[in-house]
Coordinates of C-alpha atoms in Angstrom, one line a residue:
Chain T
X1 CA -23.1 1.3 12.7
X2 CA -21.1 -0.4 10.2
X3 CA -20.7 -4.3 9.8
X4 CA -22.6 -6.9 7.7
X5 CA -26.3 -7.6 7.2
X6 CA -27.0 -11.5 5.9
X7 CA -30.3 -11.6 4.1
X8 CA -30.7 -15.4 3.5
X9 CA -33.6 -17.2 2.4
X10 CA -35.1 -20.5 3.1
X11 CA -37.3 -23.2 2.1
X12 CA -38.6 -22.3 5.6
X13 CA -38.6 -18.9 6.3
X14 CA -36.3 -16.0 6.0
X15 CA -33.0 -15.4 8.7
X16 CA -31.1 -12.3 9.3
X17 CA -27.4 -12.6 9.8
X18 CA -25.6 -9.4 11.5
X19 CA -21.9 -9.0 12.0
X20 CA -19.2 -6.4 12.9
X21 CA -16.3 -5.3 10.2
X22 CA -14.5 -8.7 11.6
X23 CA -17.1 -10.9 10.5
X24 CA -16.3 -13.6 13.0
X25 CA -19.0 -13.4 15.8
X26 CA -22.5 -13.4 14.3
X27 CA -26.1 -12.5 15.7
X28 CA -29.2 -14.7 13.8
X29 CA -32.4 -13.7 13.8
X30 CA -35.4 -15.5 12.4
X31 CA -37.1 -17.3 11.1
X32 CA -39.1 -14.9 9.7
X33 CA -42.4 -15.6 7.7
X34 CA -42.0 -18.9 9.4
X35 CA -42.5 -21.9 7.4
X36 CA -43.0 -20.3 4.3
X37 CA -40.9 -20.3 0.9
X38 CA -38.7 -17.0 1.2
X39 CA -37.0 -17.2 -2.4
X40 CA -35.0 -14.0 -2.1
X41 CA -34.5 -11.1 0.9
X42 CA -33.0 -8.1 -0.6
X43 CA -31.9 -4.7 0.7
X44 CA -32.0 -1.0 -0.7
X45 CA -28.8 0.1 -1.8
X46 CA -30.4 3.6 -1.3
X47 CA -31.2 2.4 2.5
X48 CA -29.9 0.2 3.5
X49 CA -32.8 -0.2 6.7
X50 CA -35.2 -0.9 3.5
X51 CA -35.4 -4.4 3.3
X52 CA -38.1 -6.6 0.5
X53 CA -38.5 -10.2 1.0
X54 CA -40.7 -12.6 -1.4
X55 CA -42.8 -14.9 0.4
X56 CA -44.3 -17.4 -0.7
X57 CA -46.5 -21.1 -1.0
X58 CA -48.4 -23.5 -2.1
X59 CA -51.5 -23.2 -0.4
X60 CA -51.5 -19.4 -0.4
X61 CA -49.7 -18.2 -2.9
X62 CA -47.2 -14.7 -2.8
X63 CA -46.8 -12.5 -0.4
X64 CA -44.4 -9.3 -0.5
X65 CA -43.2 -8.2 2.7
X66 CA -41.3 -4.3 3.1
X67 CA -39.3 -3.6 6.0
X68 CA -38.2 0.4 7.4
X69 CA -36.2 -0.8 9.8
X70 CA -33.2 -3.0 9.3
X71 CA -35.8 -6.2 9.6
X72 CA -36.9 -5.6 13.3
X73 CA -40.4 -4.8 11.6
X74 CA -42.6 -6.4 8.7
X75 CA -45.4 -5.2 6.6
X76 CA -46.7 -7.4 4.2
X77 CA -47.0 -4.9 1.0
X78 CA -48.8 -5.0 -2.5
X79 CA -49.1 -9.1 -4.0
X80 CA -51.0 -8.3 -7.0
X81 CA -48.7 -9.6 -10.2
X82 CA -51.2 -9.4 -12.9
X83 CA -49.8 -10.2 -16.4
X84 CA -51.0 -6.9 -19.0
X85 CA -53.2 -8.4 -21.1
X86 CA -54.1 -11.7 -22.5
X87 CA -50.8 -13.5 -20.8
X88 CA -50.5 -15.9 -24.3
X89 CA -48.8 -19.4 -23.7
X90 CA -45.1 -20.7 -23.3
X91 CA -43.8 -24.4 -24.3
X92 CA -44.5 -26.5 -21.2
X93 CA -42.0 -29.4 -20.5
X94 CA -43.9 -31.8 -22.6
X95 CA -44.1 -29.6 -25.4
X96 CA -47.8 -28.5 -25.0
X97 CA -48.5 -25.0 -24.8
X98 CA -49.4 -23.4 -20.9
X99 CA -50.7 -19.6 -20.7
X100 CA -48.3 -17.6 -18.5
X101 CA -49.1 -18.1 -14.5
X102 CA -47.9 -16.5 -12.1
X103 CA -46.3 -19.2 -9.0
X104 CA -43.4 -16.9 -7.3
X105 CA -41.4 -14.5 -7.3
X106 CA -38.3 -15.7 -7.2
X107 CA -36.1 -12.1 -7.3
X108 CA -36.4 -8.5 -6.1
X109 CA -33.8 -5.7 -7.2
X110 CA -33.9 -2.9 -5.5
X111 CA -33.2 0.5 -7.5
X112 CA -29.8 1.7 -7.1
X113 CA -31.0 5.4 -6.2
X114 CA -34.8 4.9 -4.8
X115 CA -36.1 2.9 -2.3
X116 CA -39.0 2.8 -3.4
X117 CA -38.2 1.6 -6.9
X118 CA -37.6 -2.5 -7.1
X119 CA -37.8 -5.0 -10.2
X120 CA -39.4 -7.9 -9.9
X121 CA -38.5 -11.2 -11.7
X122 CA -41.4 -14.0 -11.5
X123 CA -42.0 -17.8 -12.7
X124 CA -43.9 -17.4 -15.6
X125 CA -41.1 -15.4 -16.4
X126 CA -41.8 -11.6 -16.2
X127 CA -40.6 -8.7 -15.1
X128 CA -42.6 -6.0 -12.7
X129 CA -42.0 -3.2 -11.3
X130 CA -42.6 -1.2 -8.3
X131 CA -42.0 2.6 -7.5
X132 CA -44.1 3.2 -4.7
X133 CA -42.5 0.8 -2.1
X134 CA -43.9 -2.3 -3.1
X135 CA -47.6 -1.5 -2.8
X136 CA -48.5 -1.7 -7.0
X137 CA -46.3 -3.9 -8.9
X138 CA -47.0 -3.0 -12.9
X139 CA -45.4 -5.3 -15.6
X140 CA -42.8 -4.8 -18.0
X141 CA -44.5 -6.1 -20.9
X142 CA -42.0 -5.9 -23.6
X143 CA -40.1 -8.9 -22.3
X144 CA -43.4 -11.5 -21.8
X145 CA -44.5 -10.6 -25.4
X146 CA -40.9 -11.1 -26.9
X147 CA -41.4 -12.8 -30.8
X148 CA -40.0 -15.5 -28.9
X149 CA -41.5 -16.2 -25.3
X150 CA -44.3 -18.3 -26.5
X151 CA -41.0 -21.1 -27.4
X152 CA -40.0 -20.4 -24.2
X153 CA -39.8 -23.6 -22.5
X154 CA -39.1 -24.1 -18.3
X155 CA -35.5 -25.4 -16.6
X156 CA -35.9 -27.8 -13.8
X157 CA -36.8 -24.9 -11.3
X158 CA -39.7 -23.5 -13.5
X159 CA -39.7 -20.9 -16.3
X160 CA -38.2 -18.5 -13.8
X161 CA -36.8 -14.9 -14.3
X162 CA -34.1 -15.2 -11.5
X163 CA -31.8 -12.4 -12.7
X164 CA -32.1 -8.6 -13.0
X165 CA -28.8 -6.8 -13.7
X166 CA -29.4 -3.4 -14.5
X167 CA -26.3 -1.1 -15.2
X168 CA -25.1 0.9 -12.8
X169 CA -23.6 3.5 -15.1
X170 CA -27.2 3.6 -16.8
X171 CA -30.1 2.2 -15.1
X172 CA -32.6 2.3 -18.6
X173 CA -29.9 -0.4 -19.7
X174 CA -30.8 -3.6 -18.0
X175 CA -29.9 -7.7 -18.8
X176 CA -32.1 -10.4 -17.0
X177 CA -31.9 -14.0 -17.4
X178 CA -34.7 -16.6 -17.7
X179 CA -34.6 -20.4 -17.4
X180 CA -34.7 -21.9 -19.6
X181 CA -34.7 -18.9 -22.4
X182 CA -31.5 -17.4 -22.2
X183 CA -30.4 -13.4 -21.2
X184 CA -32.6 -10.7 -22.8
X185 CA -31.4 -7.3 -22.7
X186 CA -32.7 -3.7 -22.9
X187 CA -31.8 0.1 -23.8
X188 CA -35.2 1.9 -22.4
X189 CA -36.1 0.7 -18.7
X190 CA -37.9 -2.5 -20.2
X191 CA -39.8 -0.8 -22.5
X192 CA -38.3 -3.1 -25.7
X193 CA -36.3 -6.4 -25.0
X194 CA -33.9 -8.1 -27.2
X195 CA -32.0 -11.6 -26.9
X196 CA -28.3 -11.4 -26.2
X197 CA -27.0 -15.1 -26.4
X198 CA -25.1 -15.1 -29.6
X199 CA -21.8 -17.2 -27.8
X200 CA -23.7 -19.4 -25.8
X201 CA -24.1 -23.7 -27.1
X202 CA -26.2 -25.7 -25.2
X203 CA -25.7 -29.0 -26.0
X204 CA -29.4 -30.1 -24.9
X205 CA -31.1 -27.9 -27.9
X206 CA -31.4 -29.4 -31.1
X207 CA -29.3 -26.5 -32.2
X208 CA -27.1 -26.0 -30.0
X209 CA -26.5 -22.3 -30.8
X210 CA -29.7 -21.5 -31.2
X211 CA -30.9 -18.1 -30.5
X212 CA -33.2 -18.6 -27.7
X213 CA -33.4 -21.4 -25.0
X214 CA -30.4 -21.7 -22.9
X215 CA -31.1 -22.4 -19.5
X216 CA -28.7 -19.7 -18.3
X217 CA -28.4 -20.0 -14.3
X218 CA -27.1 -16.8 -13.2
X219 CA -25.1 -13.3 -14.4
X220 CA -22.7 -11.1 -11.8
X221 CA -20.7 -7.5 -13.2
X222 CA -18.8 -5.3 -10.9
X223 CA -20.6 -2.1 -11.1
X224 CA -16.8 -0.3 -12.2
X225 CA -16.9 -2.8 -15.6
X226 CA -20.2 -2.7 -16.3
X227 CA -19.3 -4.4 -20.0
X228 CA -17.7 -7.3 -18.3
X229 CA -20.7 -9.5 -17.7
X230 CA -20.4 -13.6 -16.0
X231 CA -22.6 -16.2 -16.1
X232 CA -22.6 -19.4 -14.8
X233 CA -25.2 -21.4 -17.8
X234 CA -26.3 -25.2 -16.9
X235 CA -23.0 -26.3 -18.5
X236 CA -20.2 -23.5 -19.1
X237 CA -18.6 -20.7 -17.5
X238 CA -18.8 -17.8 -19.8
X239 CA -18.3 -14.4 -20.1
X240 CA -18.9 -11.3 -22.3
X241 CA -16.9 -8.3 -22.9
X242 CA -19.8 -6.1 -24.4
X243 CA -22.8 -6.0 -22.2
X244 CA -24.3 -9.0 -22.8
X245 CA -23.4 -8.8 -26.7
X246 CA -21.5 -12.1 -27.0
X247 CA -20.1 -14.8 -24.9
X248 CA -17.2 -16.7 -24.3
X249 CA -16.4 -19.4 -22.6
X250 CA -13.6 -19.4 -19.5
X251 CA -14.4 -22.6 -17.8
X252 CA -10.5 -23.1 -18.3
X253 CA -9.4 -25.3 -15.6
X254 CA -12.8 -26.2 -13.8
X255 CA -13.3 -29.4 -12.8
X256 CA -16.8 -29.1 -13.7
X257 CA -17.9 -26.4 -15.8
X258 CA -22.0 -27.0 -14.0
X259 CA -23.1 -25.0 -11.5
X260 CA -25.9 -22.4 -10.7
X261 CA -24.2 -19.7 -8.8
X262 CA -21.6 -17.0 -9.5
X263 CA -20.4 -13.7 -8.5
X264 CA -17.7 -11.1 -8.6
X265 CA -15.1 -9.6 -5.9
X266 CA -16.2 -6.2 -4.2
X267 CA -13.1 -4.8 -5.1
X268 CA -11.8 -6.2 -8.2
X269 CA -13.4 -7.1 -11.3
X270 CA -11.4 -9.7 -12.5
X271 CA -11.7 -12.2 -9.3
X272 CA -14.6 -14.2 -10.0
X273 CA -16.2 -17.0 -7.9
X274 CA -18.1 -19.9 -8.5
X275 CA -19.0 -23.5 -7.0
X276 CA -18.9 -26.3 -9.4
X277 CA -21.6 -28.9 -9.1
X278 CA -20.9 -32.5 -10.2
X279 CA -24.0 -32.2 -13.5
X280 CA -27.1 -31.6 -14.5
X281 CA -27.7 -35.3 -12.6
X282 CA -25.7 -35.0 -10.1
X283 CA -26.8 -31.7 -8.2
X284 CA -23.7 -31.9 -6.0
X285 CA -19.9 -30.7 -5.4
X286 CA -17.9 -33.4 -7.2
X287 CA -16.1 -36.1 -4.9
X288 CA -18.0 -35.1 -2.0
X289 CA -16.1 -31.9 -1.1
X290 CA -17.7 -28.8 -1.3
X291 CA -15.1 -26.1 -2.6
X292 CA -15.3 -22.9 -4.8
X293 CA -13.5 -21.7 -7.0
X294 CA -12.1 -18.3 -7.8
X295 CA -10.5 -16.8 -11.0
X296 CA -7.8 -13.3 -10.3
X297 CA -7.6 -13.4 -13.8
X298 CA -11.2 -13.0 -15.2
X299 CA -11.7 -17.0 -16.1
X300 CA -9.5 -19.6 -17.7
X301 CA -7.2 -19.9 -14.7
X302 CA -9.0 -21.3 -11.1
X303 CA -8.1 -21.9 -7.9
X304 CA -9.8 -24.0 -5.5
X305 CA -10.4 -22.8 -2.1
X306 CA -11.5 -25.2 0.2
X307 CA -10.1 -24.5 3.7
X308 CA -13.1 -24.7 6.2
X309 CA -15.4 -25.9 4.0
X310 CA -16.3 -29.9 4.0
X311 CA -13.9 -31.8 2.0
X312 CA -16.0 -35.3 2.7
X313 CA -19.1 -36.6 2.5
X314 CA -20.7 -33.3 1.1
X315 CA -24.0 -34.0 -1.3
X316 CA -25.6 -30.6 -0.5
X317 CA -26.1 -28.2 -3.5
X318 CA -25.5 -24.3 -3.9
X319 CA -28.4 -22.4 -5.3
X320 CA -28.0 -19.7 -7.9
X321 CA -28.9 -16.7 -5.4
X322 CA -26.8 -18.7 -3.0
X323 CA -23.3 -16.6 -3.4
X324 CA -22.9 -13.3 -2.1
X325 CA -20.0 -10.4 -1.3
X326 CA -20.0 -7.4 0.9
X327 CA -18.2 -4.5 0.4
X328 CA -15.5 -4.5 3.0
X329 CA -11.6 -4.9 2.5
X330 CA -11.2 -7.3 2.1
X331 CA -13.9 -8.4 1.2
X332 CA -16.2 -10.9 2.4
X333 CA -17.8 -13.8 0.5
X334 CA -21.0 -15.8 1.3
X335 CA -22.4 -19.2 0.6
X336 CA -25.6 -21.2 1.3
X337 CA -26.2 -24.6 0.9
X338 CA -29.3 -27.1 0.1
X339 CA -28.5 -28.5 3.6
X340 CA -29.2 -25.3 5.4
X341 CA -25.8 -24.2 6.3
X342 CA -24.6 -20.3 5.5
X343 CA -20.4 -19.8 5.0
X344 CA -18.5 -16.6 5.2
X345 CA -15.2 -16.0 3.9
X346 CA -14.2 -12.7 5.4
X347 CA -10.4 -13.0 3.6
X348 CA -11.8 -13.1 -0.3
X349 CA -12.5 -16.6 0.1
X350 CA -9.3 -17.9 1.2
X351 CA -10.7 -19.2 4.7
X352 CA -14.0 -20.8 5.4
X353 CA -16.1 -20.7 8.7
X354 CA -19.7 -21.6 8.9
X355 CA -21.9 -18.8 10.6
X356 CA -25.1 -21.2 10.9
X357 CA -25.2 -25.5 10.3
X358 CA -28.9 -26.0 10.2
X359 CA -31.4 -24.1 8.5
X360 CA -33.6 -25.1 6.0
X361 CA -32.5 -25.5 2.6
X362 CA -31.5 -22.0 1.6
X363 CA -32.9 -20.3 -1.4
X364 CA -30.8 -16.9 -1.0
X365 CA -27.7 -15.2 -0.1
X366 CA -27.7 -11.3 0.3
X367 CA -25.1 -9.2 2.2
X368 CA -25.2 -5.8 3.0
X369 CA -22.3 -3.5 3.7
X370 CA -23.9 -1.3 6.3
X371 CA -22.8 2.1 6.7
Chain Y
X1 CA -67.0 -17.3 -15.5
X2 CA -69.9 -18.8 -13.7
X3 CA -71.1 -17.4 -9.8
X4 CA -70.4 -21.0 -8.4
X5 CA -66.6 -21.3 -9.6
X6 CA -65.4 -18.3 -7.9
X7 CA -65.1 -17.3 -4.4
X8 CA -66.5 -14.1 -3.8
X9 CA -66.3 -11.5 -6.7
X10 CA -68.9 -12.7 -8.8
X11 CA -72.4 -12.2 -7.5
X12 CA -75.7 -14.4 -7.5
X13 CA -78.1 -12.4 -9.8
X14 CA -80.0 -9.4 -8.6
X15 CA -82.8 -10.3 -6.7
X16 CA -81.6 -13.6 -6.0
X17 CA -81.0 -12.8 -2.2
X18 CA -83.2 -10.4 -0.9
X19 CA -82.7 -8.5 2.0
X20 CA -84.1 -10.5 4.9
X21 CA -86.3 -8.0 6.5
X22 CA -83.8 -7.2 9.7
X23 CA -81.1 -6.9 7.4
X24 CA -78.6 -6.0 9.7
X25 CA -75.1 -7.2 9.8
X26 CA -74.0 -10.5 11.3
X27 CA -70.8 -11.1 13.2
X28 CA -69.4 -14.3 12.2
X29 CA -66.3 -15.9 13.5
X30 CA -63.9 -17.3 10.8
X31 CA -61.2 -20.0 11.9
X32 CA -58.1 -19.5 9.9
X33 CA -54.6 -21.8 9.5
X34 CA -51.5 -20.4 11.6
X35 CA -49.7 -19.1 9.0
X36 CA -52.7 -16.5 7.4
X37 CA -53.4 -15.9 11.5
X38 CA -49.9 -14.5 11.7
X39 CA -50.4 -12.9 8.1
X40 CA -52.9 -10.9 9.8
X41 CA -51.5 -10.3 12.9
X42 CA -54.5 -12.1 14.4
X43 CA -54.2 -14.2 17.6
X44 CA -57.0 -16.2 17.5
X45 CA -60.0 -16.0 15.3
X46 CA -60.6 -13.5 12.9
X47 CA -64.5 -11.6 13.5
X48 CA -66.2 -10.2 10.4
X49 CA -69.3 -8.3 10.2
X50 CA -71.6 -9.3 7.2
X51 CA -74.9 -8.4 5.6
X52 CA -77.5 -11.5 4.9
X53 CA -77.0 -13.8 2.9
X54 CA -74.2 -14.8 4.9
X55 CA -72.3 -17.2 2.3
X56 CA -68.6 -18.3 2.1
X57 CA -68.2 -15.3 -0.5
X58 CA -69.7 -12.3 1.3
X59 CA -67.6 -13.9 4.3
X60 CA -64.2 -13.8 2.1
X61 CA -65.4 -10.4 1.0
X62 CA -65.6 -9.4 4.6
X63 CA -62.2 -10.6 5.9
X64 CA -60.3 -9.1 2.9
X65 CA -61.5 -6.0 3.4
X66 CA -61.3 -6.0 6.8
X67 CA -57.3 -7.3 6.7
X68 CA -55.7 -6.7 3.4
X69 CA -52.6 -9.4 3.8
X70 CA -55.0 -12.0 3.0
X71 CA -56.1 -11.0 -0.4
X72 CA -54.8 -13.5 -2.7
X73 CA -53.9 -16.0 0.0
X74 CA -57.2 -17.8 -0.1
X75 CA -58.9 -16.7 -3.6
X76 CA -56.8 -16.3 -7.0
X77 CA -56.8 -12.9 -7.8
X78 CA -57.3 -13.1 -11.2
X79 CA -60.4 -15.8 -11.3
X80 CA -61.6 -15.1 -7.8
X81 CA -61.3 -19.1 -8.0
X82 CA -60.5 -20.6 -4.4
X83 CA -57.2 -21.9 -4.1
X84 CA -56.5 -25.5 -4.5
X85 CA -55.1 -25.9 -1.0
X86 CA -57.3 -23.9 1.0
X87 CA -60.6 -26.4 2.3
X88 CA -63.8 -24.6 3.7
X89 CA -65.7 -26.6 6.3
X90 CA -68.7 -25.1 8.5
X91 CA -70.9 -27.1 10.6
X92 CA -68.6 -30.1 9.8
X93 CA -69.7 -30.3 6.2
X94 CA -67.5 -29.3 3.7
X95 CA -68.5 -26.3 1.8
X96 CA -65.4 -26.4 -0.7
X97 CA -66.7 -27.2 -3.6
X98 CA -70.5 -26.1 -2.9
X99 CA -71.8 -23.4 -4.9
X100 CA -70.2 -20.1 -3.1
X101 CA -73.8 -18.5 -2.8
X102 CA -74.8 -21.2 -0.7
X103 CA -75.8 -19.5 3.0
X104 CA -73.8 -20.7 5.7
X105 CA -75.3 -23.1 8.6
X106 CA -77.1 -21.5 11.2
X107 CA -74.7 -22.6 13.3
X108 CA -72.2 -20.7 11.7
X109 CA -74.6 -17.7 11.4
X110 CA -75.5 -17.7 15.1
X111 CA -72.1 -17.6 16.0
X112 CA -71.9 -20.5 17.8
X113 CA -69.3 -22.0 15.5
X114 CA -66.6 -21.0 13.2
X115 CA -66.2 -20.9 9.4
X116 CA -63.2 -22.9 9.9
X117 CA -60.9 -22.0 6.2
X118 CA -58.4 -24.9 6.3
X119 CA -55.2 -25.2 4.7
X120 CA -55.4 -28.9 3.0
X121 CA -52.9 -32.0 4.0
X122 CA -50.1 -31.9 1.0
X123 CA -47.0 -33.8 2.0
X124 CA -46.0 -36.2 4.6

């Protein structure tokens, strides 16, 4: 079979992009779960024809949909995310105290090994499981009833748990990241959480170092340096050298150090990609062009690359599931945009081409290296 | 948790709503919005069989059990409380906010009409 599978999410509905090794001629498909809120499609690494896609809105509510079949198919699967207990309260924006709800799921992450196995991450932030295919979802409790959580306060998005980054050397060893509360980290599959943000300043806290409460916006490792860890926070590039154990900054030569999305060549762990947005204001590519930029050298040092991308009049925004890569040499990069458009790169980023102009605003950008 | 803030779940008290003395089960139509249609791989409305009293609860009850997507889409899981967005109108009167172990209109219990479960105006 080979080629690419696109898993991109919408404000709208969900859209399956399919390519050949040459990435150049595309086949779209969708939308699916039409005119509902699909935060994030993702795939099986274990099989690749098992797909999960979170769907969601306002008037009613979350829905999890399983695939067997590449996406021909749907069936919607087990919605039940019931906090363990008595859920307790977080800081709400005003500084008034709000028991945990559950409004989305805003990230599924498939099990390396098991199909049937997936972590959820959900706004209140918490973290479920499933290892029967998505029809029982049990939660992690450890990381909700962290000494911390009830100061845990939401970003702009919600107090979301968009990231799940377990290791793929050791699955039991796991880092997520919550808006606004900063990476947590754990040793025993979720059973006991600790915070791992000693490196990070945020600027917006009253202390600025402070344990707990950065509004950290996404994390990417390349599963061959599993220690190497990158996250793009509201403000800062940074990386760690030890899991998650402390950070440093590598915003270097950025033009702006903002964004929400990040990730990491297929093929080399050192080459490093992210899309600068203007601010925290501003939720848009500085100047009007939209251009990303890539590090061979681990941060510090960045290049733009801006060759078929919009270099005028460009006010869209790039979400933090909105970069992707696949797996093919070289390898392919992926980006999707507030103003519905999805980019490939099939030469590492060097040259641009949009595969579709006009979807709704996207949410999510997975690709899948098909065998 | 009181019987009249929830939709479905809780109960009226026993021997509140006795059997009527044919108590048989009635087939009542239930008009949903596109997107739960689809949800449930319905094409038009869905038909659920229920046993007097037929009130908006026993016909939630009904439809859940009868199409399993739709749990949680209408009802919170967790209170049983209806959501916000969803409207219930029968025999144009709105039932939303009535007390759930209200029976429906005999319009609605003939069959000649639809519950009609209506997903509320938000947005331009």
């Amino acid at each position: 079979m080979g080629g690419v599978r696109v898993l991109v999410g919408t404000s709208k509905g969900g859209f399956v992009l399919t390519s050949d090794d040459g990435r150049r001629a595309w086949e779209v498909e969708g939308p699916l779960f039409g005119g509902w809120e699909v935060y994030h499609l993702a795939g099986s690494p274990a099989d690749p024809d098992r797909l999960y896609a979170s769907q969601s809105n306002g008037w009613f509510g979350q829905v999890i949909q399983r695939s067997d079949d590449g996406g021909a198919t749907w069936d919607a699967v087990g919605n039940d995310f019931a906090y363990e207990g008595e859920p307790g309260t977080h800081l709400h924006y005003d500084g008034t105290s709000r028991p945990w709800e559950l409004t989305r799921v805003w990230h599924l992450e498939p099990s390396a090994t098991d199909p049937d196995t997936v972590y959820a991450g959900i706004e209140d932030a918490a973290l479920f499981r499933t290892t029967d295919g998505g029809h029982s979802w049990s939660e992690l409790t450890g990381l909700r009833t962290h000494e911390t959580a009830p100061s845990w306060a939401p970003g702009a998005g919600g107090l979301c748990l968009h990231t799940i980054l377990p290791r793929p050397d050791d699955p039991e060893r796991m880092l997520v990241a919550i808006s606004a509360a900063g990476v947590l980290a754990t040793d025993d599959g979720g059973e006991s959480w600790r915070l791992a943000n000693r490196g990070l300043v945020s600027d917006f806290m009253p202390e600025p170092e402070a344990e707990v409460g950065h509004c950290v916006h996404k994390l990417a490792r390349h599963p061959a340096r599993p220690d190497v860890v990158y996250m793009q926070k509201h403000w800062d590039v940074m990386r760690s050298d030890d899991d998650g154990a402390s950070w440093h900054e590598i915003s270097g030569d950025l033009p702006t150090d903002f964004g929400f999305a990040i990730d990491v060549h297929a093929h080399d762990p050192e080459t490093v990609y992210v899309v600068p947005i203007t601010s925290d204001e501003q939720h848009y590519p500085p100047d009007g062009r939209l251009r990303v930029y890539r590090s061979r050298t681990g941060g510090h040092q960045w290049e733009p690359l801006t060759d078929g991308l919009p270099q005028a009049d460009c006010y869209v925004n790039v979400l933090r599931d909105c970069l992707a890569v696949d797996a093919l040499d070289p390898c392919g990069v992926y980006l999707g945009t507030t103003g519905g458009a999805v980019y490939v790169s099939p030469d590492e980023g060097d040259h641009w081409t949009p595969i579709v102009h006009d979807l709704p605003r996207v949410l999510s950008v997975e690709a899948q290296t098909l065998p | 948790m009181s019987t009249e803030d929830t939709l479905g779940q809780a109960h009226a008290p026993p021997g509140e709503h006795r059997p009527r003395a044919a108590d048989t089960a009635i087939v009542v139509r239930v008009a949903l919005p596109h997107q739960l249609r689809h949800l449930a791989r319905l094409r038009g409305e869905a038909v659920v069989e229920v046993t007097p009293p037929v009130t908006v609860a026993a016909v939630v009850d009904a439809l859940e059990a009868a199409h399993p997507p739709l749990v949680g889409t209408l009802r919170d899981r967790e209170t049983g409380r209806r959501r916000a967005m969803i409207r219930i109108y029968a025999d144009g009167e709105d039932y939303s906010n009535a007390p759930l172990t209200t029976e429906l209109p005999p319009v609605v219990v003939s069959g000649r009409e639809p519950l009609r479960l209506v997903g509320s105006i938000a947005g331009g």
